[in-house]
Short mmCIF file of C-alpha atoms and ligand atoms in Angstrom, two decimals:
data_model
loop_
_atom_site.label_atom_id
_atom_site.label_comp_id
_atom_site.label_asym_id
_atom_site.label_seq_id
_atom_site.Cartn_x
_atom_site.Cartn_y
_atom_site.Cartn_z
CA MET A 75 0.00 0.00 0.00
CA ILE A 76 1.25 3.48 -0.82
CA GLN A 77 1.98 5.54 2.31
CA LYS A 78 2.02 9.31 2.85
CA PRO A 79 5.38 11.09 2.47
CA ARG A 80 7.68 11.20 5.49
CA GLY A 81 7.01 14.13 7.80
CA THR A 82 3.47 14.71 6.53
CA ARG A 83 0.16 13.86 8.17
CA ASP A 84 -3.35 12.90 7.16
CA PHE A 85 -6.14 14.52 9.13
CA LEU A 86 -9.34 12.60 9.74
CA PRO A 87 -12.61 14.55 10.11
CA GLU A 88 -12.46 14.68 13.96
CA GLU A 89 -8.99 16.19 13.82
CA MET A 90 -9.97 18.64 11.08
CA GLU A 91 -12.93 19.78 13.17
CA ARG A 92 -10.67 20.41 16.15
CA ARG A 93 -8.18 22.27 13.96
CA ARG A 94 -10.86 24.39 12.34
CA ALA A 95 -12.36 25.29 15.72
CA VAL A 96 -9.00 26.60 16.97
CA GLU A 97 -8.23 28.28 13.65
CA LYS A 98 -11.57 30.09 13.82
CA ARG A 99 -10.83 31.44 17.28
CA MET A 100 -7.50 32.78 16.01
CA ARG A 101 -9.11 34.32 12.93
CA ASP A 102 -11.67 36.10 15.12
CA VAL A 103 -8.89 37.62 17.24
CA ALA A 104 -6.85 38.73 14.21
CA ARG A 105 -9.96 40.36 12.74
CA CYS A 106 -10.60 42.33 15.92
CA TRP A 107 -7.06 43.69 15.70
CA GLY A 108 -7.63 44.77 12.09
CA TYR A 109 -5.43 42.13 10.46
CA ARG A 110 -6.83 41.00 7.11
CA GLU A 111 -6.03 37.69 5.47
CA VAL A 112 -3.71 37.37 2.48
CA CYS A 113 -2.66 34.34 0.45
CA THR A 114 0.54 33.76 -1.50
CA PRO A 115 1.66 30.85 -3.74
CA GLU A 116 2.82 27.59 -2.22
CA PHE A 117 5.98 27.76 -4.33
CA GLU A 118 8.18 30.72 -5.15
CA GLU A 119 11.37 31.44 -7.04
CA LEU A 120 14.17 29.93 -4.96
CA GLU A 121 15.92 33.29 -4.87
CA LEU A 122 13.20 34.75 -2.67
CA PHE A 123 14.45 32.60 0.18
CA THR A 124 18.17 32.59 -0.57
CA ALA A 125 18.40 36.39 -1.03
CA ARG A 126 18.84 36.93 2.70
CA SER A 127 20.09 33.64 4.04
CA GLY A 128 22.36 32.45 1.23
CA GLU A 129 22.52 29.08 -0.49
CA GLY A 130 22.98 27.33 2.86
CA ILE A 131 19.26 27.16 3.51
CA ILE A 132 18.66 25.13 0.33
CA GLU A 133 19.43 22.03 2.40
CA GLU A 134 16.44 22.79 4.61
CA MET A 135 14.02 23.32 1.73
CA TYR A 136 12.12 21.46 -0.94
CA VAL A 137 13.78 22.79 -4.08
CA PHE A 138 13.04 21.78 -7.65
CA GLU A 139 13.65 22.83 -11.19
CA ASP A 140 10.47 23.39 -13.16
CA LYS A 141 9.98 22.43 -16.79
CA GLY A 142 11.13 25.87 -17.88
CA GLY A 143 14.46 25.39 -16.09
CA ARG A 144 13.60 27.83 -13.25
CA MET A 145 14.69 27.01 -9.71
CA MET A 146 11.69 26.90 -7.39
CA ALA A 147 11.12 26.20 -3.71
CA LEU A 148 8.12 25.16 -1.68
CA ARG A 149 7.76 28.00 0.84
CA PRO A 150 9.54 27.24 4.13
CA GLU A 151 7.78 30.24 5.71
CA ILE A 152 5.48 33.04 4.62
CA THR A 153 7.19 36.29 5.64
CA ALA A 154 9.43 36.59 2.56
CA ALA A 155 6.49 35.82 0.28
CA VAL A 156 4.32 38.44 1.99
CA GLN A 157 7.05 41.05 1.56
CA ARG A 158 7.37 40.14 -2.11
CA MET A 159 3.62 40.43 -2.47
CA TYR A 160 3.64 43.77 -0.72
CA LEU A 161 6.19 45.07 -3.27
CA ASN A 162 4.34 43.58 -6.23
CA GLU A 163 0.83 44.56 -5.25
CA ALA A 164 0.58 47.05 -2.44
CA ARG A 165 3.60 49.31 -2.13
CA VAL A 166 1.48 52.42 -2.66
CA THR A 167 -1.19 51.38 -0.16
CA PRO A 168 -1.19 53.69 2.89
CA LYS A 169 0.84 52.30 5.80
CA PRO A 170 0.65 50.50 8.04
CA LEU A 171 -0.56 47.30 6.43
CA ARG A 172 -1.95 44.73 8.81
CA TRP A 173 -2.00 41.30 7.19
CA CYS A 174 -2.45 37.78 8.46
CA TYR A 175 -2.31 34.30 6.98
CA PHE A 176 -3.05 30.70 7.79
CA ALA A 177 -0.93 28.63 5.46
CA ASP A 178 1.16 25.51 5.11
CA CYS A 179 4.95 25.62 4.94
CA PHE A 180 7.47 22.99 3.89
CA ARG A 181 10.83 22.33 5.46
CA TYR A 182 13.13 19.41 4.77
CA GLU A 183 13.73 18.51 8.41
CA ARG A 184 14.22 15.31 10.34
CA PRO A 185 10.66 14.56 11.42
CA GLN A 186 9.77 14.02 15.06
CA LYS A 187 6.88 14.87 17.38
CA GLY A 188 6.02 18.51 16.69
CA ARG A 189 8.42 18.76 13.78
CA TYR A 190 7.03 18.03 10.35
CA ARG A 191 7.96 18.52 6.73
CA GLN A 192 4.58 20.07 6.01
CA PHE A 193 3.17 22.21 8.80
CA TRP A 194 0.82 25.14 9.21
CA GLN A 195 1.50 28.63 10.46
CA PHE A 196 -0.94 31.24 11.65
CA GLY A 197 1.03 34.43 11.17
CA VAL A 198 0.74 38.19 10.98
CA GLU A 199 2.87 40.85 9.31
CA LEU A 200 2.66 44.51 10.25
CA ILE A 201 4.26 46.36 7.34
CA GLY A 202 5.51 49.93 7.41
CA ALA A 203 5.40 50.72 11.13
CA ASP A 204 8.46 51.29 13.28
CA THR A 205 7.46 52.52 16.74
CA PRO A 206 7.32 51.13 20.27
CA VAL A 207 3.52 51.02 19.94
CA ALA A 208 3.88 48.84 16.83
CA ASP A 209 6.25 46.50 18.69
CA THR A 210 3.77 46.40 21.57
CA GLU A 211 0.89 45.65 19.21
CA VAL A 212 2.50 42.57 17.65
CA VAL A 213 3.49 41.15 21.02
CA MET A 214 0.01 41.72 22.45
CA LEU A 215 -1.61 40.19 19.40
CA ALA A 216 0.70 37.17 19.71
CA ARG A 217 -0.41 36.77 23.30
CA ASP A 218 -4.11 37.19 22.45
CA LEU A 219 -3.94 34.67 19.62
CA LEU A 220 -2.24 32.04 21.75
CA GLN A 221 -4.64 32.70 24.62
CA SER A 222 -7.64 32.29 22.31
CA SER A 223 -6.42 28.80 21.42
CA GLY A 224 -6.39 27.78 25.08
CA VAL A 225 -2.75 26.73 25.07
CA SER A 226 -0.57 27.34 28.18
CA PHE A 227 2.61 29.17 27.28
CA THR A 228 5.39 31.53 28.32
CA LEU A 229 6.44 34.50 26.26
CA GLN A 230 10.06 35.61 25.96
CA ILE A 231 11.19 38.89 24.49
CA GLY A 232 14.68 39.85 23.39
CA HIS A 233 16.43 42.31 21.12
CA LEU A 234 19.18 41.60 18.60
CA GLY A 235 20.84 44.88 19.55
CA PHE A 236 22.25 43.32 22.74
CA MET A 237 24.22 40.64 20.94
CA LYS A 238 25.15 43.02 18.17
CA ALA A 239 26.74 45.31 20.75
CA LEU A 240 29.01 42.49 21.89
CA LEU A 241 29.84 41.38 18.36
CA SER A 242 30.11 44.88 16.85
CA ASP A 243 33.66 44.43 15.62
CA MET A 244 32.73 41.34 13.63
CA GLU A 245 31.46 41.07 10.10
CA LEU A 246 27.70 40.68 9.68
CA LYS A 247 28.17 37.21 8.21
CA GLU A 248 30.18 36.13 11.22
CA GLN A 249 27.55 37.59 13.57
CA ARG A 250 24.91 35.50 11.82
CA ILE A 251 26.91 32.31 12.22
CA LEU A 252 27.21 32.96 15.95
CA ARG A 253 23.51 33.76 16.21
CA ARG A 254 22.73 30.40 14.61
CA TYR A 255 24.78 28.58 17.25
CA LEU A 256 22.96 30.52 19.93
CA ASP A 257 19.55 29.88 18.36
CA LYS A 258 20.27 26.14 18.39
CA LYS A 259 21.70 26.43 21.93
CA ASP A 260 24.80 24.70 20.57
CA PHE A 261 27.30 26.05 23.11
CA ASP A 262 30.05 23.57 22.20
CA GLY A 263 29.77 24.63 18.58
CA LEU A 264 29.81 28.28 19.64
CA LYS A 265 32.92 27.80 21.75
CA GLY A 266 34.70 25.88 19.00
CA HIS A 267 33.88 28.55 16.44
CA LEU A 268 35.02 31.40 18.69
CA ASN A 269 38.23 29.58 19.60
CA ALA A 270 38.99 28.85 15.96
CA GLY A 271 38.64 32.56 15.19
CA GLY A 272 40.77 33.56 18.18
CA ARG A 273 37.75 35.17 19.93
CA GLU A 274 37.41 32.97 23.01
CA ASP A 275 37.08 36.22 25.01
CA LEU A 276 33.54 36.56 23.65
CA TYR A 277 32.32 33.21 24.92
CA ASP A 278 32.23 34.42 28.48
CA SER A 279 30.39 37.68 27.83
CA LEU A 280 27.91 35.98 25.49
CA THR A 281 27.04 33.28 27.97
CA ARG A 282 26.80 35.83 30.78
CA LEU A 283 24.48 37.92 28.61
CA LEU A 284 22.20 34.93 28.12
CA GLU A 285 21.66 34.69 31.85
CA CYS A 286 20.44 38.29 32.24
CA ARG A 287 16.77 38.81 32.90
CA SER A 288 16.50 42.60 33.30
CA LEU A 289 17.46 45.56 31.16
CA ASP A 290 19.80 46.82 33.92
CA GLU A 291 21.69 43.53 34.07
CA ILE A 292 22.00 43.48 30.30
CA THR A 293 23.22 47.08 30.16
CA GLU A 294 25.99 46.23 32.61
CA ILE A 295 27.40 43.82 30.03
CA THR A 296 26.62 45.53 26.74
CA GLY A 297 26.67 49.18 27.77
CA LYS A 298 23.74 51.37 26.73
CA ILE A 299 22.84 50.30 23.20
CA PRO A 300 21.33 52.85 20.74
CA GLU A 301 17.90 51.18 20.96
CA HIS A 302 17.83 51.34 24.78
CA GLY A 303 15.10 54.00 25.00
CA ARG A 304 12.93 52.26 22.45
CA ILE A 305 13.20 48.91 24.22
CA GLU A 306 12.45 50.52 27.56
CA GLU A 307 9.32 52.20 26.19
CA THR A 308 8.07 48.97 24.61
CA LEU A 309 8.61 46.99 27.81
CA ASP A 310 6.89 49.70 29.85
CA LEU A 311 3.87 49.60 27.54
CA LEU A 312 3.72 45.82 27.79
CA ASP A 313 3.91 46.05 31.57
CA GLU A 314 1.11 48.61 31.60
CA MET A 315 -1.00 46.28 29.48
CA ALA A 316 -0.31 43.44 31.93
CA VAL A 317 1.38 41.27 29.31
CA GLU A 318 3.32 38.50 31.03
CA TYR A 319 6.75 37.92 29.53
CA SER A 320 10.32 37.42 30.52
CA LEU A 321 13.21 39.32 29.02
CA ASN A 322 15.65 36.98 27.31
CA PRO A 323 18.62 38.55 25.51
CA GLY A 324 19.58 35.08 24.28
CA ILE A 325 16.81 34.90 21.69
CA ALA A 326 18.71 34.81 18.41
CA ARG A 327 16.03 33.56 15.95
CA GLY A 328 17.03 31.13 13.24
CA LEU A 329 16.04 33.30 10.29
CA ASP A 330 18.42 35.98 9.14
CA TYR A 331 16.17 38.95 8.49
CA TYR A 332 15.46 40.20 12.00
CA THR A 333 16.78 43.60 12.99
CA GLY A 334 15.38 44.59 16.37
CA MET A 335 12.94 43.19 18.90
CA VAL A 336 12.55 39.42 18.70
CA PHE A 337 10.22 37.16 20.64
CA GLU A 338 9.26 33.55 21.05
CA ALA A 339 6.63 31.59 22.93
CA PHE A 340 6.96 28.13 24.42
CA ALA A 341 4.29 25.65 25.43
CA TYR A 342 4.68 24.03 28.84
CA ASN A 343 3.73 20.51 27.95
CA LEU A 344 5.75 19.86 24.79
CA GLY A 345 9.15 18.19 24.70
CA ALA A 346 12.08 19.37 22.61
CA GLU A 347 9.91 21.05 19.98
CA ASN A 348 8.17 23.36 22.42
CA GLN A 349 8.55 26.64 20.55
CA ILE A 350 5.04 27.49 19.40
CA LEU A 351 5.64 31.03 18.13
CA GLY A 352 8.49 33.10 16.79
CA GLY A 353 8.78 36.58 15.39
CA GLY A 354 10.18 40.06 15.62
CA ALA A 355 11.03 43.24 13.77
CA TYR A 356 12.70 42.77 10.40
CA ARG A 357 13.62 44.34 7.08
CA LEU A 358 13.44 42.32 3.88
CA SER A 359 11.86 44.27 1.04
CA HIS A 360 15.07 46.10 0.05
CA LEU A 361 16.56 42.71 -0.85
CA PHE A 362 13.78 42.12 -3.36
CA GLY A 363 14.33 45.40 -5.18
CA GLY A 364 12.01 47.61 -3.14
CA ASP A 365 12.43 50.34 -0.53
CA ASP A 366 13.57 49.49 2.92
CA VAL A 367 10.28 49.05 4.75
CA PRO A 368 10.39 48.39 8.49
CA SER A 369 8.09 45.53 9.39
CA SER A 370 7.39 43.17 12.21
CA GLY A 371 5.40 40.02 12.66
CA PHE A 372 5.34 36.49 13.94
CA ALA A 373 4.10 33.04 13.10
CA ILE A 374 2.43 30.52 15.36
CA GLY A 375 3.31 26.87 14.79
CA PHE A 376 -0.30 25.77 14.55
CA ASP A 377 0.44 22.03 14.65
CA ARG A 378 2.42 22.39 17.85
CA VAL A 379 -0.44 24.33 19.42
CA MET A 380 -2.75 21.47 18.49
CA VAL A 381 -0.37 18.88 19.97
CA SER A 382 -0.16 20.94 23.13
CA LEU A 383 -3.94 21.28 23.41
CA GLY A 384 -4.44 17.54 22.96
CA ASP A 385 -8.02 16.47 23.49
CA SER A 386 -9.03 19.78 25.02
CA ALA A 387 -9.24 21.51 21.63
CA GLY A 388 -12.72 22.23 20.29
CA GLU A 389 -16.05 20.92 21.47
CA PRO A 390 -17.67 18.16 19.47
CA GLU A 391 -20.31 19.42 17.12
CA ARG A 392 -23.99 18.70 17.65
CA VAL A 393 -25.25 16.12 15.20
CA VAL A 394 -28.84 15.24 14.37
CA GLY A 395 -29.63 11.89 12.77
CA ILE A 396 -32.80 11.65 10.72
CA VAL A 397 -34.33 8.19 10.84
CA TYR A 398 -37.53 7.15 9.09
CA THR A 399 -39.85 4.40 8.03
CA PRO A 400 -40.64 3.96 4.32
CA GLU A 401 -43.90 5.96 4.79
CA GLY A 402 -42.01 8.90 6.28
CA LYS A 403 -39.36 9.21 3.56
CA SER A 404 -40.41 12.44 1.82
CA HIS A 405 -41.19 14.18 5.12
CA ALA A 406 -37.80 13.01 6.44
CA LEU A 407 -36.00 14.69 3.54
CA ARG A 408 -37.94 17.91 4.23
CA VAL A 409 -37.13 17.76 7.95
CA ALA A 410 -33.44 17.26 7.19
CA ARG A 411 -33.55 20.37 5.08
CA VAL A 412 -35.12 22.43 7.89
CA PHE A 413 -32.44 21.31 10.37
CA ARG A 414 -29.69 22.12 7.89
CA GLU A 415 -31.17 25.53 7.22
CA ALA A 416 -30.91 26.14 10.96
CA GLY A 417 -27.17 25.45 10.63
CA LEU A 418 -27.20 22.02 12.25
CA ARG A 419 -25.13 19.10 11.05
CA THR A 420 -27.79 16.70 9.90
CA GLU A 421 -27.34 13.19 8.55
CA ILE A 422 -30.07 11.09 7.04
CA ASP A 423 -30.10 7.37 6.41
CA ILE A 424 -29.13 6.51 2.85
CA MET A 425 -28.46 2.81 3.36
CA GLY A 426 -32.06 1.57 3.36
CA ARG A 427 -31.68 0.15 6.87
CA ASN A 428 -34.64 -0.66 9.12
CA ILE A 429 -35.46 1.96 11.73
CA GLY A 430 -33.80 0.14 14.64
CA ALA A 431 -30.54 -0.22 12.69
CA GLN A 432 -30.82 3.43 11.65
CA ILE A 433 -31.05 4.56 15.27
CA THR A 434 -28.12 2.33 16.28
CA HIS A 435 -26.02 3.77 13.48
CA ALA A 436 -27.04 7.40 14.17
CA SER A 437 -26.25 7.07 17.87
CA LYS A 438 -22.58 6.52 17.03
CA SER A 439 -22.20 10.19 16.15
CA ALA A 440 -25.51 11.97 16.84
CA GLN A 441 -26.81 13.46 20.07
CA PHE A 442 -30.37 13.61 18.73
CA VAL A 443 -32.42 11.54 16.38
CA ALA A 444 -35.50 12.85 14.65
CA ILE A 445 -37.79 9.89 14.11
CA ILE A 446 -40.25 10.13 11.25
CA GLY A 447 -42.94 7.60 10.54
CA LYS A 448 -46.42 7.67 9.06
CA ARG A 449 -47.86 9.71 11.94
CA GLU A 450 -45.21 12.42 11.77
CA GLN A 451 -45.51 12.55 7.97
CA GLU A 452 -49.27 13.13 8.25
CA SER A 453 -49.11 15.71 11.02
CA GLY A 454 -45.93 17.47 9.79
CA THR A 455 -44.15 16.84 13.12
CA VAL A 456 -41.04 14.96 14.28
CA THR A 457 -40.41 12.75 17.26
CA LEU A 458 -37.19 14.06 18.73
CA LYS A 459 -35.16 11.71 20.88
CA ASP A 460 -32.31 13.00 23.04
CA LEU A 461 -29.84 10.12 22.94
CA ASN A 462 -28.05 11.24 26.10
CA SER A 463 -31.12 11.36 28.35
CA GLY A 464 -33.24 8.88 26.40
CA GLU A 465 -36.19 11.34 26.50
CA GLN A 466 -38.36 11.62 23.45
CA ARG A 467 -41.18 13.99 22.47
CA GLU A 468 -43.28 14.67 19.42
CA LEU A 469 -42.77 18.30 18.39
CA ASP A 470 -43.58 20.66 15.58
CA LEU A 471 -40.58 21.36 13.36
CA SER A 472 -39.59 24.75 14.71
CA SER A 473 -39.79 23.55 18.34
CA ALA A 474 -37.60 20.55 17.43
CA VAL A 475 -34.99 22.83 15.86
CA ARG A 476 -35.05 25.13 18.90
CA GLU A 477 -34.68 22.18 21.25
CA VAL A 478 -31.52 20.99 19.46
CA VAL A 479 -30.04 24.46 19.00
CA THR A 480 -30.43 25.35 22.68
CA SER A 481 -29.23 21.99 23.98
CA GLY A 482 -25.54 22.99 23.94
CA PRO A 483 -22.77 20.72 22.76
CA ARG A 484 -22.36 17.19 24.01
CA GLY A 485 -20.60 17.40 27.34
P1 HAM B 597 9.94 30.30 12.68
O1 HAM B 597 10.34 30.47 14.10
O2 HAM B 597 10.89 29.67 11.74
O3 HAM B 597 9.56 31.77 12.17
O4 HAM B 597 8.59 29.51 12.61
C1 HAM B 597 7.48 29.92 13.39
C2 HAM B 597 6.91 28.74 14.13
O5 HAM B 597 6.58 27.69 13.21
C3 HAM B 597 7.89 28.07 15.09
O6 HAM B 597 7.91 28.76 16.32
C4 HAM B 597 7.29 26.68 15.23
O7 HAM B 597 6.26 26.67 16.19
C5 HAM B 597 6.68 26.44 13.87
N1 HAM B 597 7.52 25.52 13.10
C6 HAM B 597 8.69 25.77 12.50
N2 HAM B 597 9.17 24.68 11.88
C7 HAM B 597 8.28 23.69 12.10
C8 HAM B 597 8.18 22.31 11.73
N3 HAM B 597 9.11 21.71 10.97
N4 HAM B 597 7.11 21.60 12.14
C9 HAM B 597 6.15 22.19 12.88
N5 HAM B 597 6.17 23.48 13.26
C10 HAM B 597 7.22 24.23 12.88
C11 HAM B 597 9.08 32.04 10.93
O8 HAM B 597 8.74 31.20 10.13
C12 HAM B 597 8.91 33.51 10.64
N6 HAM B 597 8.42 33.67 9.27
C13 HAM B 597 7.99 34.17 11.65
C14 HAM B 597 7.82 35.63 11.37
C15 HAM B 597 6.75 36.23 10.80
N7 HAM B 597 8.68 36.57 11.62
C16 HAM B 597 8.21 37.75 11.24
N8 HAM B 597 7.03 37.55 10.71
#
């Protein structure tokens, strides 16, 4: 039998319902913050992703040559694509632009729990704003989105300026290599790299920096960095808005485009792959031939949120089964239509089973059955049976609909 590709998943209806329920809650929050959905292609010119990070990231991507000889990549993330789209379609639109997306990404990684080759991100990009209030907005929105899902998490905020201050006499490329070691928490690799370059002096200050948890402690090591006032204002605003976070100057972020504030969220109950959100302030559009537009944003690892939520995600939907005798058939079809028009998930027997077998089958998924025989057909009623309590009553159609609608989900 043919199996699905490594690192991908199939989602059965129950799982899709849980995913959609959480996705909907996130969409509602994004809408209230004024973030409107955008959609970009699943594959892009390879150059879109190598422009910033270099050819090195090709190893982590699905790359292919199309029939026209062009090098393409399945998107490993959405931010670069959104910036490209902004330049192509919306550069003259008044700023700021508040955009969000719910989309699948592809990374050629070693699969494990919480790490897949196809996974979904719920992300936002705030394009063209560069103020402490903008930084505060994205962090608060990140918190609100995660809270709406029901997941338990901690939020950590950092700033690349701290590390940059320590590494200021190094080339940008070298700084990025060190940031990668830090992002992967590969301290042996970091030490080896610094030693090889004759910079073992930095190991101590970098590791001391990582232990700091307040701006004062950090400043003792880095000195006052140019962004100090901006960071202070953002943190003050977050404190005023009662956002819970910890300051972590060790956040390095794996992607190369970040320029300022960076932040990540971690779920309590996941193992190694516990990072459920990552983002920050970045600049990318100048690399794609546009102006240098300050932006910020983040993406939630939706699949990890779902793993973290486990069975607690989404309430099961109410289901009504329509069961009938041969005499009740046409009325049964009409009744099904009335329930559906009321927005209820309604399933009718299509297997020609006898009424007892129909009820047995319906009770596997339904909370109610509407029983329709000759009497109901003649009087235009239904006999509604609540499968949880066992109670049953003959009702007119609108009362039956009301009864189901007001019953609440199965609990
Ligand atoms: P990222 O940290 O690479 O950032 O990915 C965001 C989130 O996607 C991660 O925190 C993680 O939860 C999830 N994720 C990443 N890789 C996998 C995987 N293989 N399987 C399952 N989940 C995964 C970005 O992608 C940036 N574009 C975020 C951003 C938006 N920055 C600014 N705007």
